[in-house]
Tab-separated table of C-alpha atoms in Angstrom:
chain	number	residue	atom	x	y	z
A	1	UNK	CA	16.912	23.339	11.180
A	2	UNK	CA	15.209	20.642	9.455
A	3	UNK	CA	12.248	18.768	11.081
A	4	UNK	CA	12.576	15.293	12.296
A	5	UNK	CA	9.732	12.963	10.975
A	6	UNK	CA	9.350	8.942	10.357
A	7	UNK	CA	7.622	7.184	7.958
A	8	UNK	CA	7.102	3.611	9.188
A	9	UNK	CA	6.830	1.159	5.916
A	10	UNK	CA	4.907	-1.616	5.972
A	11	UNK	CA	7.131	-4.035	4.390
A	12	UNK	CA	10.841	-3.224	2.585
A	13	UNK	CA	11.685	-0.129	0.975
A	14	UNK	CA	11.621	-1.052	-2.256
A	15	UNK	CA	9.811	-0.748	-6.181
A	16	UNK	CA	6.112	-0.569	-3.765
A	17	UNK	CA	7.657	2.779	-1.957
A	18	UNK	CA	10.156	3.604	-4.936
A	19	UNK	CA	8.506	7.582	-4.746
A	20	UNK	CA	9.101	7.754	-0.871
A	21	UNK	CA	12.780	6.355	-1.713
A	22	UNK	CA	13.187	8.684	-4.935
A	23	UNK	CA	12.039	11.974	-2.345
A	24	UNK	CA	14.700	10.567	0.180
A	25	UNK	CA	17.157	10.012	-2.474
A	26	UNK	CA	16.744	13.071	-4.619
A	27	UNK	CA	16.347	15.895	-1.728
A	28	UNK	CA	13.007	16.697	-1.892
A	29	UNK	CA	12.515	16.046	2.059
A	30	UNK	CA	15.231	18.210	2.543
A	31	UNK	CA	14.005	21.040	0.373
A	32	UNK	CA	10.426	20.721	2.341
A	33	UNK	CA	12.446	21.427	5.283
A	34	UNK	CA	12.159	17.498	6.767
A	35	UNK	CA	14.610	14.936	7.766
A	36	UNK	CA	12.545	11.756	7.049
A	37	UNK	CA	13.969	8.407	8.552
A	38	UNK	CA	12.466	5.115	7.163
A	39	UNK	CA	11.507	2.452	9.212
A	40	UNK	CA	11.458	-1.074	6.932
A	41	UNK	CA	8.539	-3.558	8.195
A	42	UNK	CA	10.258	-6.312	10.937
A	43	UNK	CA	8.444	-8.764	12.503
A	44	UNK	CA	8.783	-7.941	15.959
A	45	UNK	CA	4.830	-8.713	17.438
A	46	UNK	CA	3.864	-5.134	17.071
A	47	UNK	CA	1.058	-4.432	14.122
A	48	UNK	CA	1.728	-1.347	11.821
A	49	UNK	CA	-0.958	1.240	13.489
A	50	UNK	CA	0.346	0.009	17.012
A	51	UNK	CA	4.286	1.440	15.737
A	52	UNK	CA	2.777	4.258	14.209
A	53	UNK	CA	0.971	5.199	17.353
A	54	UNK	CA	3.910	4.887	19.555
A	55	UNK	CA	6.394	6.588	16.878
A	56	UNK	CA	5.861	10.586	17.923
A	57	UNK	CA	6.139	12.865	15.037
A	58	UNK	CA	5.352	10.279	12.028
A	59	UNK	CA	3.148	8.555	9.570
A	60	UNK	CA	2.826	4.936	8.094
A	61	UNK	CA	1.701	2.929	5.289
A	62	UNK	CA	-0.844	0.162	5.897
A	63	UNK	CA	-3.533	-1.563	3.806
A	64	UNK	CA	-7.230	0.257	4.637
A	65	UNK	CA	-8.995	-2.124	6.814
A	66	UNK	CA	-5.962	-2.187	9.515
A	67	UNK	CA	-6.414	1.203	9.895
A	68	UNK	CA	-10.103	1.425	9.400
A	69	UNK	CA	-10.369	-1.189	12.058
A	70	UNK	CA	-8.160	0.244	14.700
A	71	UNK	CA	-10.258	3.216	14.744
A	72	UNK	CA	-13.381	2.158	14.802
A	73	UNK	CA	-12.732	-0.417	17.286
A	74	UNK	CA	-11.003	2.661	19.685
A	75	UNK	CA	-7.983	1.035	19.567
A	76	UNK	CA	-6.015	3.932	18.015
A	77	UNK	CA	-6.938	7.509	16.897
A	78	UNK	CA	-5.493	7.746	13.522
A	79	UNK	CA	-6.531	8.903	9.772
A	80	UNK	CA	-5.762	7.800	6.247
A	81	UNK	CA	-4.616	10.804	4.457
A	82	UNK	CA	-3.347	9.656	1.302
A	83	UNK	CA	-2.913	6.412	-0.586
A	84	UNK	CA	0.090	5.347	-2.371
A	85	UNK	CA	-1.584	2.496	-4.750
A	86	UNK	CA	-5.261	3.451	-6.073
A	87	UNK	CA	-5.373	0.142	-7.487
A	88	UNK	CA	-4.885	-3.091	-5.038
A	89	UNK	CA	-1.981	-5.244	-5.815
A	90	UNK	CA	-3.240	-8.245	-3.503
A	91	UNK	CA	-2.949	-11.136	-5.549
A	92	UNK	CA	-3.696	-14.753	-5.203
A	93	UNK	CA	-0.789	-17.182	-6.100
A	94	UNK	CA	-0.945	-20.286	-6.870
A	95	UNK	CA	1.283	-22.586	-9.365
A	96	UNK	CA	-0.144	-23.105	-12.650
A	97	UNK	CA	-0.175	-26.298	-12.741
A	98	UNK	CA	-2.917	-25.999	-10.061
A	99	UNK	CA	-5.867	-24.744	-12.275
A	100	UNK	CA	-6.576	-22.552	-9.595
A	101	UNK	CA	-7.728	-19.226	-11.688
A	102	UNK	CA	-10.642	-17.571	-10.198
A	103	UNK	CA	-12.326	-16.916	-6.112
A	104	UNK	CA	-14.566	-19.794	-7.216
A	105	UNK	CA	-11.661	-22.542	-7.557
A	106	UNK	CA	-10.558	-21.842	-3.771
A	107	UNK	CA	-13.559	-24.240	-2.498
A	108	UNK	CA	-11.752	-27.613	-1.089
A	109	UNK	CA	-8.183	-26.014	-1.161
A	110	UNK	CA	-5.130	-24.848	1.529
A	111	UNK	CA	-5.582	-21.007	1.643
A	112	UNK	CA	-2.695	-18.834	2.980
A	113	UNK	CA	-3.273	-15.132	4.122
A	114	UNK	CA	-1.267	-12.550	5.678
A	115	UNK	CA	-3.159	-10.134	8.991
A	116	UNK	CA	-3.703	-7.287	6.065
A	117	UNK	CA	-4.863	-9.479	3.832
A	118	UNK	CA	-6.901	-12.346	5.805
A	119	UNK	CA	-9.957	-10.447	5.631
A	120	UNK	CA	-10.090	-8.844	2.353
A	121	UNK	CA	-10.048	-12.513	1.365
A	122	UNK	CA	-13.317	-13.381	3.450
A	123	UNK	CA	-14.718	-10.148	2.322
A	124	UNK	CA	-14.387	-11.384	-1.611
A	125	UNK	CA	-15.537	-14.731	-0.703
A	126	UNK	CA	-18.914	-13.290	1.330
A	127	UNK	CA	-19.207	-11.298	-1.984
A	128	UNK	CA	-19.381	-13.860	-4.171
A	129	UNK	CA	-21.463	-16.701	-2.233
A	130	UNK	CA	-18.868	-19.053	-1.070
A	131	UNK	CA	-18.582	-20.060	2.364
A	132	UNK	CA	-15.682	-19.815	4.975
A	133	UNK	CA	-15.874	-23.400	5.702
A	134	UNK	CA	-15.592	-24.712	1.946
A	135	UNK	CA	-11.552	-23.868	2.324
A	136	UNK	CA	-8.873	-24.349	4.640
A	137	UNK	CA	-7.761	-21.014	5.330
A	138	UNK	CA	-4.491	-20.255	7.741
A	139	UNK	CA	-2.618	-16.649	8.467
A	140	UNK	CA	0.800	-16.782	7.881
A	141	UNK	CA	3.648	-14.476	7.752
A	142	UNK	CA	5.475	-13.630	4.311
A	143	UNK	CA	7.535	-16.958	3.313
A	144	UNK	CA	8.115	-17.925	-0.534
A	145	UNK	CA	8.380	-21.544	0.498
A	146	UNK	CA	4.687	-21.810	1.091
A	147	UNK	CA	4.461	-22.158	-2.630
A	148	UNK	CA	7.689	-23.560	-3.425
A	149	UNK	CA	7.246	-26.219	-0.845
A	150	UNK	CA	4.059	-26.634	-1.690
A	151	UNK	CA	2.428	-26.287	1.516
A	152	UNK	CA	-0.649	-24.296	0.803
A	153	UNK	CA	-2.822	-24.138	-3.008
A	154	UNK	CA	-2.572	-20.534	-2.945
A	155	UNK	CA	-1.176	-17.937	-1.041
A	156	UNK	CA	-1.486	-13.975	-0.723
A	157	UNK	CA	0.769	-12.004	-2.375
A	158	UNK	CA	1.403	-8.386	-4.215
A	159	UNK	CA	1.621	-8.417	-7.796
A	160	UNK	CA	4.673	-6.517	-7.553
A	161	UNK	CA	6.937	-8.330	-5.765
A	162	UNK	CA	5.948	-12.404	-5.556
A	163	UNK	CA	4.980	-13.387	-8.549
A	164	UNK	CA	7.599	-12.242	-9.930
A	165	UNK	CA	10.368	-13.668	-7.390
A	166	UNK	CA	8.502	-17.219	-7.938
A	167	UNK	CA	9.324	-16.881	-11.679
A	168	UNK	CA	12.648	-16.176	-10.959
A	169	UNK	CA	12.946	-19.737	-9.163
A	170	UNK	CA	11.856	-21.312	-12.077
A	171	UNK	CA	8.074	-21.526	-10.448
A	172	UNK	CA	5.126	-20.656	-12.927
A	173	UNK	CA	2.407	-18.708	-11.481
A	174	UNK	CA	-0.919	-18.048	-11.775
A	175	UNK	CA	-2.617	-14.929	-10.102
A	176	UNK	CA	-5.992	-13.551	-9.441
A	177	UNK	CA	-6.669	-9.835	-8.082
A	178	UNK	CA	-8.397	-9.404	-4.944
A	179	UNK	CA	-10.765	-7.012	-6.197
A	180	UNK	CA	-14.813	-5.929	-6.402
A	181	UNK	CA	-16.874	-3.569	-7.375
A	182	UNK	CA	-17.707	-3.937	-3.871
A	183	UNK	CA	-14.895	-3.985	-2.144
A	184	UNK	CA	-11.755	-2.321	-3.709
A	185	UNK	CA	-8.998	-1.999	-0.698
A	186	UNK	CA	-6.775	1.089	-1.230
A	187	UNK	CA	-3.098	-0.167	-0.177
A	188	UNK	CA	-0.277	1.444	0.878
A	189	UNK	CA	-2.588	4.476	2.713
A	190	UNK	CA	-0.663	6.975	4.271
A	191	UNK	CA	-2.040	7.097	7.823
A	192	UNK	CA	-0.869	9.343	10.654
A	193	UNK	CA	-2.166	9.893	14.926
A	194	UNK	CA	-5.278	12.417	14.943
A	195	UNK	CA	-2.691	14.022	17.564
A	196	UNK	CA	0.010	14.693	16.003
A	197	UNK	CA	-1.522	15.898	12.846
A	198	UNK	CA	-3.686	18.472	14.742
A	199	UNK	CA	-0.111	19.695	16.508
A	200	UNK	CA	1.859	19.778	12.918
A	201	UNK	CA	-0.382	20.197	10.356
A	202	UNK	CA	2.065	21.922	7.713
A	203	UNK	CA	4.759	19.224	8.335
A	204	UNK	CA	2.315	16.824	6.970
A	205	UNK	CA	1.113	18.748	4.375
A	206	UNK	CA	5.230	19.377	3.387
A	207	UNK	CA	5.817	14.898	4.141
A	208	UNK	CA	2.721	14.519	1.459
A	209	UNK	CA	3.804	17.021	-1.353
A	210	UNK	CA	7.208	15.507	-1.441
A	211	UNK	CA	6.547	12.297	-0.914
A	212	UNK	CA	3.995	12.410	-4.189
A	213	UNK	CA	6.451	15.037	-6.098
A	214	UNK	CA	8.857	11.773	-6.075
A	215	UNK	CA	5.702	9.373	-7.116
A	216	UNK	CA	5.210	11.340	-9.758
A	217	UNK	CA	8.693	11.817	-10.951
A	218	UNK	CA	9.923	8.517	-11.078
A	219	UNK	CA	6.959	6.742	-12.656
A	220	UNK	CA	8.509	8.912	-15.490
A	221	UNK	CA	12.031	7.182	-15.251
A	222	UNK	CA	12.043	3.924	-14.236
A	223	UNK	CA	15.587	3.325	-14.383
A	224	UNK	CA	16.581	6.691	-12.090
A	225	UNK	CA	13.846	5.740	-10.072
A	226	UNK	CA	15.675	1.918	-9.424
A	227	UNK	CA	19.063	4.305	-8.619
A	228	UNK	CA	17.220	5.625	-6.029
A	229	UNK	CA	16.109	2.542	-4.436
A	230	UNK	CA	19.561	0.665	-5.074
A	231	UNK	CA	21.139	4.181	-2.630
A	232	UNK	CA	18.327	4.573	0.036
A	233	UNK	CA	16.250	1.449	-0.113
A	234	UNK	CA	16.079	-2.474	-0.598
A	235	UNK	CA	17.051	-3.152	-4.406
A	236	UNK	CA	15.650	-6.665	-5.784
A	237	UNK	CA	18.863	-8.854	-6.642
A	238	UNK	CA	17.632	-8.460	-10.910
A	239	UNK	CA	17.864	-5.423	-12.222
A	240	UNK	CA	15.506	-6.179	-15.032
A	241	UNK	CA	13.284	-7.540	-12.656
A	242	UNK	CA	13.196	-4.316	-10.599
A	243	UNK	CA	12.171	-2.345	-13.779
A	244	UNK	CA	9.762	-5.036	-14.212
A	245	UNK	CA	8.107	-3.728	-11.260
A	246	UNK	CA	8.355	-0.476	-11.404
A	247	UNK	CA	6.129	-0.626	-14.601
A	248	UNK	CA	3.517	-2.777	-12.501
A	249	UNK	CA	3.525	-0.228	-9.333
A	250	UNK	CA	3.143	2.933	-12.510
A	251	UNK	CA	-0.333	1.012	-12.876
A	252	UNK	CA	-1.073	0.732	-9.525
A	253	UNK	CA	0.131	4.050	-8.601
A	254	UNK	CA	-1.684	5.939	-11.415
A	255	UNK	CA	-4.421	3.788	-11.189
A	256	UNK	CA	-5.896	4.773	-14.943
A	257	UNK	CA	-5.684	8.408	-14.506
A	258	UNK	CA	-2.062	9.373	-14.747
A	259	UNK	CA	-0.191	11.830	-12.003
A	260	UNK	CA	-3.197	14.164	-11.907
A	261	UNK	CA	-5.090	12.619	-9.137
A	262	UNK	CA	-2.070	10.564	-7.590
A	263	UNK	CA	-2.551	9.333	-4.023
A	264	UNK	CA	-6.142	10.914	-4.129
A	265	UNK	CA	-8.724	8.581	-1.845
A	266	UNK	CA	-12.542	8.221	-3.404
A	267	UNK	CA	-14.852	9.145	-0.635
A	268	UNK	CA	-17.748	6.693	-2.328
A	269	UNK	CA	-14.996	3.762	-2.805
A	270	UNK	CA	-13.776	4.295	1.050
A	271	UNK	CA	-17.774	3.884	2.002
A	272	UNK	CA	-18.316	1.187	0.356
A	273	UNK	CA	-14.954	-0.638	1.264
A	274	UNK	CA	-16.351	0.074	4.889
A	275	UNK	CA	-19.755	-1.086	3.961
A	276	UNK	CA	-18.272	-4.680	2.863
A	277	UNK	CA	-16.202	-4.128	6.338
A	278	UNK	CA	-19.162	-4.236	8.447
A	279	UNK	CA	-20.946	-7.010	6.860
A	280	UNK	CA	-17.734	-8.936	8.194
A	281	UNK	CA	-17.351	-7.388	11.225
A	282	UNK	CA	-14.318	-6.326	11.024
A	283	UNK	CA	-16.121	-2.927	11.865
A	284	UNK	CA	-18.932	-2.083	14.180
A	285	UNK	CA	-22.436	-1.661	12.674
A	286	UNK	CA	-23.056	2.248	13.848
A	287	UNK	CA	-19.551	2.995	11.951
A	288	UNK	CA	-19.814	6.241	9.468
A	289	UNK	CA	-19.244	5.910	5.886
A	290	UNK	CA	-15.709	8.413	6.499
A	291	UNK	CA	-14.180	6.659	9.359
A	292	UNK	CA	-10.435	6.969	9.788
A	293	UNK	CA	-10.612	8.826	6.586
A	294	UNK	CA	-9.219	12.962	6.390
A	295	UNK	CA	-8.096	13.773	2.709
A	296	UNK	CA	-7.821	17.904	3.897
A	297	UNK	CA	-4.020	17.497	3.801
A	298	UNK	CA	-3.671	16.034	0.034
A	299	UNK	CA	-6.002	16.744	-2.687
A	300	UNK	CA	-5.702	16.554	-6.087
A	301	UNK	CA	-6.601	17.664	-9.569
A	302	UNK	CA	-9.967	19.817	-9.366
A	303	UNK	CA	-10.884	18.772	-6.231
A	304	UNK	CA	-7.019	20.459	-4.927
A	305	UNK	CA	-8.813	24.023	-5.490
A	306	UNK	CA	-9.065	25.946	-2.330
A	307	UNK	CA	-7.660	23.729	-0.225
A	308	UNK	CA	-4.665	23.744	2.188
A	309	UNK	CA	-2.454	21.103	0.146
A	310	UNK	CA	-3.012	21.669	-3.705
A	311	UNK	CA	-1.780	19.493	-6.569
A	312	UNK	CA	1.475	19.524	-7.918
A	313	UNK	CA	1.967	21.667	-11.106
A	314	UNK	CA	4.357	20.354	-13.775
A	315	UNK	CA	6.646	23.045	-12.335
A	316	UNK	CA	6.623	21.818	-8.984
A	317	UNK	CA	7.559	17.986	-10.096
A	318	UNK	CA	11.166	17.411	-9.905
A	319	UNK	CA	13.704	17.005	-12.576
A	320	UNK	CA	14.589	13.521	-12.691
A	321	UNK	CA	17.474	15.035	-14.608
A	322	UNK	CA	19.131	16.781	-11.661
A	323	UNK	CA	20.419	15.010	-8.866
A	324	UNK	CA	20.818	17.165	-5.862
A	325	UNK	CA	21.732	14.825	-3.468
């Protein structure tokens, strides 16, 4: 009998959890013995740790500070295990007709955020001298017509996904990464209750191998890997688009280093990403360098030796060539 478990997204399952949808699609749950259920984001007044929390036998995916935060505030007992994207695909938008290009051209303009994204922003603007009170900056939910309608200068988004449905409008955009040698967000971290992973340690161990086995198979075939979304997930309306992505997300989700340390979490990176944290305080002061942070149940490459979950072997990574529904 197969074990239940959910995996809470934080937004749609599409090209940004096209592995997760490829290990749903393909078997690979099933073979580790799991019946995984996916959970698309909704805007229902609940935040992403607060669903996790309350969802039992389950993980979910959030951006590092909201679950950095709810720990170390003692709001929830949870741990990042794994993260999906090594490199950040928080973007700032902005037409191009706007000469907004850089942090610096912000000052004097309307500034849209999203809650997992608010404070990265005043994180990169403490970083690089600029003041909160030389923009306007609102939080907003996820809505293409604050571009289109032109109600903000720029606006978050990932580079995956927005840009590219502005350009489909007929909307030219300019983007910016949200990134610094001082503060590099991981996004999409797997994160899971302290609880429950004490109670079912193997299950997560078998939710993390999988889930990575189908990373690392369909950054290999983009268009098998778009099948799989089109059965299980939330296709984009343009195919070509889709594959578009899918070769954005192989950056982000190899981050430089190809499948051998996939979804592996930089102890020094995570420090100083919590460093930047507590300058905002978004964290208290007296929080350790390795809070909310357990990478025991997925390592990677050389650092995999000895430990509980090890890295995939070439034999291990699934066929994309067999389809065993």
């Amino acid at each position: 009998m197969r074990q239940e478990f959910t995996f809470y997204l934080d937004w749609l399952p599409n090209v940004q959890f096209a592995g997760i949808c490829w290990a749903l699609d393909r078997g690979l749950y099933r073979s580790a013995g799991l019946n995984v259920t996916l959970v698309p984001w909704v805007e229902d007044g609940y935040g992403i740790v607060e669903k996790v929390v309350a969802g039992g036998l389950c993980a979910g995916s959030a951006e590092d500070n909201l679950v950095v935060s709810a720990r170390a505030r003692g709001r929830a007992r949870v741990s990042a295990l794994a993260a999906m994207f090594r490199q950040t695909p928080l973007v700032m938008m902005s037409r191009s007709e706007s000469g907004i290009r850089s942090i610096a051209d912000l000052r004097g303009k309307r500034v849209a955020m999203h809650c997992d994204g608010i404070r990265i922003l005043e994180g990169m603007l403490e970083l690089h001298g600029i003041g909160r009170k030389e923009l306007s900056l609102f939080e907003v939910t996820h809505d293409l017509d604050n571009l289109l309608e032109r109600r903000f200068d720029a606006v978050q988004g990932y580079a995956v996904a927005e840009p590219l449905e502005l350009a489909a409008k007929g909307v030219s955009v300019s983007t910016f990464s949200l990134r610094h040698p001082k503060l590099h967000p991981y996004a999409q971290v797997v994160f899971a209750p302290d609880e429950a992973l004490a109670a079912h340690r193997q299950t997560y161990e078998q939710f993390l191998r999988a889930s990575f086995a189908g990373w690392c198979a369909c950054l290999e075939n983009f268009d098998r890997a778009a099948a799989s979304i089109r059965r299980v997930g939330a296709p984009m309306e343009d195919p070509e688009r889709e594959i578009t992505a899918l070769r954005l997300v192989h950056q982000l989700v190899a981050g430089g280093d190809g499948a051998e340390r996939i979804g592996f979490i930089d102890h020094e990176r995570w420090a100083e990403n919590l460093r930047a944290y507590r300058r905002l305080g978004i964290i208290p002061p007296d929080t350790p360098p390795t809070c909310a942070l357990d990478t025991s149940f997925w390592q990677c490459g050389p650092r995999a030796e000895g430990a509980g979950a090890h890295a995939l072997t070439e034999a291990e990574v699934p066929n994309p060539d067999l389809d065993n529904r």
